[in-house]
Coordinates of C-alpha atoms in Angstrom, one line a residue:
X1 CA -26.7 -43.6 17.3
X2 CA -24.2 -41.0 17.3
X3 CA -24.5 -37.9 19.7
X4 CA -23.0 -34.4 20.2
X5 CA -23.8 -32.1 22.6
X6 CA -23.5 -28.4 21.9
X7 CA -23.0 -26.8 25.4
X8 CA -24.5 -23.2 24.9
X9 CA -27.6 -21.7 26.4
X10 CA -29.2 -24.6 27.8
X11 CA -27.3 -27.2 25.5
X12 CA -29.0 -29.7 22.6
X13 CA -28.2 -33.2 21.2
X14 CA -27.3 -33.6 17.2
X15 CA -28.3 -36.9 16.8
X16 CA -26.9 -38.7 13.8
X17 CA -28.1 -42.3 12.9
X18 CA -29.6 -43.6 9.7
X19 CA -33.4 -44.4 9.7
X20 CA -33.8 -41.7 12.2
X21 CA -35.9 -39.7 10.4
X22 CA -38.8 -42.3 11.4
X23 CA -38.1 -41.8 15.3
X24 CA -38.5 -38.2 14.6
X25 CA -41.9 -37.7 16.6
X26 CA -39.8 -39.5 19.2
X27 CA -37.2 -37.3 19.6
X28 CA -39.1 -34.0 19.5
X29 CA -41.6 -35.1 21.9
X30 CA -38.6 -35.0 24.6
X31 CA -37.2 -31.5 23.8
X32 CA -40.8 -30.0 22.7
X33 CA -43.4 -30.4 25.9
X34 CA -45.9 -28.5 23.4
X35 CA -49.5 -28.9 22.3
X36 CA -48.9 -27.6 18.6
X37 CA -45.5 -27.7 16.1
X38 CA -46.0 -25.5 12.8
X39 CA -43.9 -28.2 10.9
X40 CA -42.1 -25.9 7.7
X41 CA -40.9 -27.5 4.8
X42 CA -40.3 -26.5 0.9
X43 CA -42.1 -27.8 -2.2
X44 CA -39.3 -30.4 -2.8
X45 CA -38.6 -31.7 0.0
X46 CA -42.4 -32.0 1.5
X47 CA -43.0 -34.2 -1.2
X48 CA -40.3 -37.0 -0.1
X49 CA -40.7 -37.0 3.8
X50 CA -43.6 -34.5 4.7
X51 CA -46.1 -36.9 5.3
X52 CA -43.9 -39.4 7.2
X53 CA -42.7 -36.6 9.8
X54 CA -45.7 -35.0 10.1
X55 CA -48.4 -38.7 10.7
X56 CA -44.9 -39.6 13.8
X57 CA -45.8 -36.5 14.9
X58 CA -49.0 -36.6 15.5
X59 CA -48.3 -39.6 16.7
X60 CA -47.4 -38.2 20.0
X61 CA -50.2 -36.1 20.1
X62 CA -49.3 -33.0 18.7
X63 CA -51.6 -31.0 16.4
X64 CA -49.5 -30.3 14.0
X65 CA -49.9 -27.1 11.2
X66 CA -48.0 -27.6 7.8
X67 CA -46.2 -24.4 6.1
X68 CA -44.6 -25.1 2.6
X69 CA -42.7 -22.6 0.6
X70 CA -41.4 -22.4 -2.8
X71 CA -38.1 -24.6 -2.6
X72 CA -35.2 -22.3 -3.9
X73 CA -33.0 -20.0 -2.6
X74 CA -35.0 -17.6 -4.0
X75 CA -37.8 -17.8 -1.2
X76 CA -35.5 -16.8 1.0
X77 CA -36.1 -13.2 2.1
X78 CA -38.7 -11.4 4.2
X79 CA -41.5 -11.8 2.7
X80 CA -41.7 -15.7 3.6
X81 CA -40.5 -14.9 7.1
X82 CA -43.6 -13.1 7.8
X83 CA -45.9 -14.8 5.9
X84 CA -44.8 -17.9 8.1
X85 CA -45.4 -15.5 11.4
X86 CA -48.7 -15.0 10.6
X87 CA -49.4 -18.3 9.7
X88 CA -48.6 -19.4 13.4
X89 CA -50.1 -16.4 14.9
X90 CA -53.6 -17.3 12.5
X91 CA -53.0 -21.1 14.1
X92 CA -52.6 -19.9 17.9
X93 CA -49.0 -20.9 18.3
X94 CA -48.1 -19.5 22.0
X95 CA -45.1 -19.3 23.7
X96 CA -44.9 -23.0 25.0
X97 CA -45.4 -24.3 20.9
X98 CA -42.8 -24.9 18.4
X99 CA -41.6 -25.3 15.2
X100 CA -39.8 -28.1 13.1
X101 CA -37.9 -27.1 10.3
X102 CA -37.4 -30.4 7.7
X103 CA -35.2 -29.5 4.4
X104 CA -31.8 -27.9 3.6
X105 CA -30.0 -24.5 4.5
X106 CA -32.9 -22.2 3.5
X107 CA -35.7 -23.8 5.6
X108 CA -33.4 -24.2 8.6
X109 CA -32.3 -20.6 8.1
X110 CA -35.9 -19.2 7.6
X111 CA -37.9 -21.4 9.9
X112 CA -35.4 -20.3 12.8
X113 CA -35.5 -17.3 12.1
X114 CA -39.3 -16.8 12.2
X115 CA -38.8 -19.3 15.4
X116 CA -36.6 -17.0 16.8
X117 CA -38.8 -13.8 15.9
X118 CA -42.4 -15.0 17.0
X119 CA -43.9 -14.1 20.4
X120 CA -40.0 -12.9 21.1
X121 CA -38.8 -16.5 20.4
X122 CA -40.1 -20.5 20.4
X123 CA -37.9 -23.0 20.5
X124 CA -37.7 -25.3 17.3
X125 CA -35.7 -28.5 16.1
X126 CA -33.5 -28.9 12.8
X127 CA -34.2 -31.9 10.6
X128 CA -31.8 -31.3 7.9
X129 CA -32.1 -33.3 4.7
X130 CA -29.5 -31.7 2.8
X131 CA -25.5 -32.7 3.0
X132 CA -25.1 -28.7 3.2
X133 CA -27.4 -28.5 6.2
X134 CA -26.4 -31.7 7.6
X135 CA -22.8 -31.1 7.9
X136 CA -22.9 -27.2 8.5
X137 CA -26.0 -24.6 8.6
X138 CA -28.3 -26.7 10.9
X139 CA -25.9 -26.3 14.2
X140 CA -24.7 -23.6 15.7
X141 CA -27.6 -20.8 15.8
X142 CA -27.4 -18.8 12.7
X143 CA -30.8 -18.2 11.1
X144 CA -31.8 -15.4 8.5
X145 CA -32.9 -14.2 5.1
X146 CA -31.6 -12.7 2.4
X147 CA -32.2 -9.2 1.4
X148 CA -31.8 -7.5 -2.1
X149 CA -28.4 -5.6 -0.6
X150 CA -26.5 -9.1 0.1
X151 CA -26.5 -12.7 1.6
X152 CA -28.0 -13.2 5.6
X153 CA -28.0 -9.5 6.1
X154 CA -31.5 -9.8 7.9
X155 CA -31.7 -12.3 11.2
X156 CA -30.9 -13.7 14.9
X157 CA -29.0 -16.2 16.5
X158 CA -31.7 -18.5 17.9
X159 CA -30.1 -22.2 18.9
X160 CA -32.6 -24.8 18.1
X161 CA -33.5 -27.3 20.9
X162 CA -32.4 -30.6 18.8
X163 CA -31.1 -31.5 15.5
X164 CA -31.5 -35.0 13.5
X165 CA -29.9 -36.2 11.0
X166 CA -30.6 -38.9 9.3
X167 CA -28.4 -39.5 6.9
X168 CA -30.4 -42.0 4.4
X169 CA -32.4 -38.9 3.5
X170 CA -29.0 -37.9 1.5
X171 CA -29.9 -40.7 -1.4
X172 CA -32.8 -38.6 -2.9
X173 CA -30.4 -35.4 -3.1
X174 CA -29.3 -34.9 -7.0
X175 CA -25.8 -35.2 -7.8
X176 CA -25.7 -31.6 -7.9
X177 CA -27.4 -31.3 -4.4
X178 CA -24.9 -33.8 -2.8
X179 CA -21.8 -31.9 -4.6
X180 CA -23.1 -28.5 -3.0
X181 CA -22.6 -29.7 0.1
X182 CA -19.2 -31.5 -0.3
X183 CA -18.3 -27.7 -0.5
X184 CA -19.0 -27.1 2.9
X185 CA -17.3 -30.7 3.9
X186 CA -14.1 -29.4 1.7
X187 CA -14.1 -26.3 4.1
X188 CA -14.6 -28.0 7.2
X189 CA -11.2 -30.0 5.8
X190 CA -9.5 -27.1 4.7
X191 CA -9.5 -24.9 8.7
X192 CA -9.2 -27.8 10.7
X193 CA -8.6 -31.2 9.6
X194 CA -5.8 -32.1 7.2
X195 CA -6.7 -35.4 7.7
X196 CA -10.9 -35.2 6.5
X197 CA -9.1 -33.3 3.4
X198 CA -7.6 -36.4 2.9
X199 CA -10.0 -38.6 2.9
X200 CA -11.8 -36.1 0.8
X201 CA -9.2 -35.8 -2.0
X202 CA -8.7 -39.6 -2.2
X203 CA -11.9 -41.8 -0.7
X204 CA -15.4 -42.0 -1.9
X205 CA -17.2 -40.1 0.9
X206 CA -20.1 -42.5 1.0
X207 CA -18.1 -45.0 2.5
X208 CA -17.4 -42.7 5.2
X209 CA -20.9 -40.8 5.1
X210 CA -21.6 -40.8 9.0
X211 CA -17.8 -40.4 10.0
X212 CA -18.1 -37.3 7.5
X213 CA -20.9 -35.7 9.0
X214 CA -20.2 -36.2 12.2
X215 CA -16.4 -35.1 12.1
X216 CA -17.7 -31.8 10.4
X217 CA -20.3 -31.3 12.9
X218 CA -17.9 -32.1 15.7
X219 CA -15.9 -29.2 14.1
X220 CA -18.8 -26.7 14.0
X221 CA -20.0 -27.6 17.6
X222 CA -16.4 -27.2 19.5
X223 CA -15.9 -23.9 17.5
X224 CA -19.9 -22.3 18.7
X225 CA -19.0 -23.8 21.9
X226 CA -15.8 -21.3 22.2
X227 CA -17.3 -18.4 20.4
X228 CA -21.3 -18.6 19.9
X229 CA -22.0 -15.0 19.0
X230 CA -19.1 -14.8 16.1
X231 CA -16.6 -12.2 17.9
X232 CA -13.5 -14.5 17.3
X233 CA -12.4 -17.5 16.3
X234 CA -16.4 -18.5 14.6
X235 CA -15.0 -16.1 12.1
X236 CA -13.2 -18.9 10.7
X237 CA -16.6 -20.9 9.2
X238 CA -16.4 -18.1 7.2
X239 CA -13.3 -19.5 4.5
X240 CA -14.2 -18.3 1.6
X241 CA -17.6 -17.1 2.6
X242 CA -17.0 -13.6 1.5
X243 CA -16.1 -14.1 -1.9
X244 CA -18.7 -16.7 -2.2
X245 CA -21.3 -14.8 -0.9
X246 CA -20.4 -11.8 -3.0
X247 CA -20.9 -14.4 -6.2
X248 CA -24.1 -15.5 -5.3
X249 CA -25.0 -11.6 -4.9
X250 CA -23.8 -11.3 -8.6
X251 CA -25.9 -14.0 -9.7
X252 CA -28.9 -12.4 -7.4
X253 CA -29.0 -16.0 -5.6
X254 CA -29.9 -17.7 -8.5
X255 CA -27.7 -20.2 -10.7
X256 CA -25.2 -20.7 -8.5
X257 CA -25.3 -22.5 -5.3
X258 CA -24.1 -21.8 -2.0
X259 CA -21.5 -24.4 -2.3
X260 CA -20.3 -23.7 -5.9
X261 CA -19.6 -20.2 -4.5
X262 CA -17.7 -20.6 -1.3
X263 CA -15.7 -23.4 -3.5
X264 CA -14.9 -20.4 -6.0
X265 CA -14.3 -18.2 -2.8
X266 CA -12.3 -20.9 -0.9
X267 CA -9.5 -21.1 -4.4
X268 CA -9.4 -17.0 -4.7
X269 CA -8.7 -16.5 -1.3
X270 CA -5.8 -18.8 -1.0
X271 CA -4.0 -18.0 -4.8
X272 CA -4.6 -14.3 -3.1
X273 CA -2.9 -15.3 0.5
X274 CA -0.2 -17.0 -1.4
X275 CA 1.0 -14.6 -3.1
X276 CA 1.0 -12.2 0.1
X277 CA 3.1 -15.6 1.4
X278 CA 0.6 -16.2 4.1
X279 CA -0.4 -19.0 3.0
X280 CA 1.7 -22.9 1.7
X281 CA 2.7 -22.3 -2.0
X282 CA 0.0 -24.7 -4.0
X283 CA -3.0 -24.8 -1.4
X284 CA -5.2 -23.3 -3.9
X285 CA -4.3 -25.7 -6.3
X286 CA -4.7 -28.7 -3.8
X287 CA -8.6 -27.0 -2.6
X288 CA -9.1 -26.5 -6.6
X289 CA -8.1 -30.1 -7.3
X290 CA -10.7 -31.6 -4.6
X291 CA -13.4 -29.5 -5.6
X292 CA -13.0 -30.5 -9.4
X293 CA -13.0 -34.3 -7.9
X294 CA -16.7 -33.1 -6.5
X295 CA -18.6 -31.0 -10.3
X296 CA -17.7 -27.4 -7.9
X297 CA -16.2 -24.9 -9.9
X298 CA -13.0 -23.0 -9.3
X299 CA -13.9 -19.8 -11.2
X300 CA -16.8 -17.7 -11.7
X301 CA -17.4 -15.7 -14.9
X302 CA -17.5 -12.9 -12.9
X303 CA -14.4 -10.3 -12.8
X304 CA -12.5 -9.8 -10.2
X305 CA -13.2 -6.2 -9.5
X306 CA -16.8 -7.2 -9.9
X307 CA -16.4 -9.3 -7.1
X308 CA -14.4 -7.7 -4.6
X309 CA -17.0 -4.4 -5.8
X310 CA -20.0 -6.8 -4.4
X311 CA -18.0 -7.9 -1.0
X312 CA -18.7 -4.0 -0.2
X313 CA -22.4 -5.3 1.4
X314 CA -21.0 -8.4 3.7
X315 CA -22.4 -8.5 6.9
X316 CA -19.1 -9.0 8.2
X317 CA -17.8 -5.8 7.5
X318 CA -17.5 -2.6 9.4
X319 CA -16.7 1.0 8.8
X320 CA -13.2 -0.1 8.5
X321 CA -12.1 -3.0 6.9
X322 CA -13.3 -6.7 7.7
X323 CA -11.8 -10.0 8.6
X324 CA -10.4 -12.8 6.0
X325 CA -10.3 -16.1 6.9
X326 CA -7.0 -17.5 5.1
X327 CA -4.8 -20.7 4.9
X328 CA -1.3 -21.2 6.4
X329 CA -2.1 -24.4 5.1
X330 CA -4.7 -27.4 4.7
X331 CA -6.1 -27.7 8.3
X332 CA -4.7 -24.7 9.7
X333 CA -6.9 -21.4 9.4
X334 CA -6.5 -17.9 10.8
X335 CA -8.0 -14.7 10.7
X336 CA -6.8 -11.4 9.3
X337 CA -8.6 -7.6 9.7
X338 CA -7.8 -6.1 6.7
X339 CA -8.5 -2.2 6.0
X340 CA -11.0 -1.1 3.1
X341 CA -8.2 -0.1 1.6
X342 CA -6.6 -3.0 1.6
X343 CA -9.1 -5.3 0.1
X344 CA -8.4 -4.6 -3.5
X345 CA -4.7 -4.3 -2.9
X346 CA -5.1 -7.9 -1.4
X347 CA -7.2 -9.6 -4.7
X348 CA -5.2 -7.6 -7.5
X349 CA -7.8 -5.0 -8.2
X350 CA -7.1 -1.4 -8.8
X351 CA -9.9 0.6 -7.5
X352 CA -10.7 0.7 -3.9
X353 CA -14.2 -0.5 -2.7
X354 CA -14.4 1.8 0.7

């Protein structure tokens, strides 16, 4: 079994190993000294592992309450967040319980959040079972909801006591599934490791699927380590986050996926920083290239101006401008502030989105 240890707060293990999703009473017993765990999983992914998780559980003598939500990106906003409070308040949760969040980037993002917002906060563990949550959204804090005004703009940063990943779950994921995380995975090669890009461009990534994982979530941990709260160099997760998430605001979170988008954001970025000569001469072609290799798209349908119009609402910005993440080239990342009236200039657009 593979470990890393995130040292912030009071530290927690990612343990990576395959078959580990049937230790998983196990694990949480030593992290969760509880009597009760609200165990929170969507409609999908309930179906595959719920029962498993929840009978090794019990095994250890929790009482454990089951929450399942609509799986989709779509469930993803208030609403569910408190609906899920006052399903643990109606149960009895105290301070001393917790709560286990098993499916991708939605449940871990809601089910922390609500962790993080009951009774002031209660610890929970990650149990990703997408490649997206494995390699990225499950580590590192971030929990939230959508609201109708943009991606995320509603949460906390609430670390979770333990995540495992088990990467076996990753054969039920649909070839769509799997290639919406290899977006994230191309990102994690694209600020930091020339070398995973590589691999990326010309292996099979199954052959490699636990060296993957791991070497992204290495990645992640190092940077939260350095900057937990996102006031520097976190910022850098972030390539091509603020296009992408501007596209999935377009599409109101539905058609395209998070990975599709931050692929798309990831190529407009870099043909923008190129021609500002920031960035290598034919690194967006290179990212473009990769994420072809992996069904992601390149372009949306979208325009532009549209785009850059709906990047008004990122979370990221302030009153003044707001910080790119760009290329100098594969595996090396930085960060530039950019003015509001510099944005447009920057894609090509001739209005100004202040």
């Amino acid at each position: 079994m593979r470990k890393l240890t995130v040292n912030v707060e009071n530290g927690y293990d990612i343990l990576i190993e395959k078959g580990l999703l049937a230790k998983a009473g196990e694990l949480i017993k030593s992290v969760l000294p509880s009597n009760k765990i609200t165990l929170i999983s969507d409609s999908n992914v309930y179906k595959l592992y719920g029962d498993k998780v929840k009978a090794s559980i019990e095994a250890q003598g929790y009482q454990v309450f089951t929450y399942i939500f609509t799986a989709g990106e779509v469930s993803k906003k208030t609403d569910t967040v408190i609906d899920i409070v006052e399903f643990m308040a109606d149960k009895g949760l105290t301070r001393g319980d917790g709560v286990v969040a098993l499916g991708g980037g939605v449940c871990g993002d809601m089910a922390g959040f609500a962790a993080a917002i009951y009774l002031r906060g209660i610890k929970f563990v990650q149990i990703p079972t997408s490649l997206l949550a494995q390699v990225d959204s499950s580590v590192g804090g971030k929990t939230g909801v959508n609201l109708p005004q943009g991606k995320n703009l509603c949460g906390a940063f609430h670390q979770p006591s333990m995540v495992i990943i088990d990467p076996n779950v990753l054969d039920t994921l649909s070839p769509h599934s799997f290639s919406d995380g290899m977006g994230e995975v191309i990102k994690y090669g694209c600020i930091k490791s020339k070398p995973l890009f590589e691999r990326l461009a010309n292996e099979n990534p199954n052959d490699f699927i636990e060296d993957m994982i791991f070497e992204c979530v290495d990645i992640k941990r190092a940077i939260v380590e350095n900057d937990e709260k996102e006031q520097g160099e976190r910022a850098l997760l972030n390539f091509g986050h603020t296009c992408g998430h501007a596209i999935e605001k377009l599409w109101n979170f539905e058609t395209i996926s998070h990975g599709e988008a931050v692929g798309i954001g990831m190529v407009m970025i870099s043909k923008a920083s190129e021609k500002l000569g920031l960035t290598e001469q034919g690194t967006a072609d290179k990212i473009a290239n990769v994420l072809k290799k992996y069904n992601l798209k390149t372009k949306d349908i979208h325009g532009t101006d549209e785009i850059v119009g709906a990047m008004s609402a990122d979370k990221k910005r302030t009153g003044t401008g707001i910080k790119l993440v760009m290329l100098k080239n594969i595996g090396e990342s930085f960060i530039k502030p950019v003015s509001n009236t510099e944005i447009a200039k920057i894609f090509g657009v001739q209005n100004e989105y202040c």
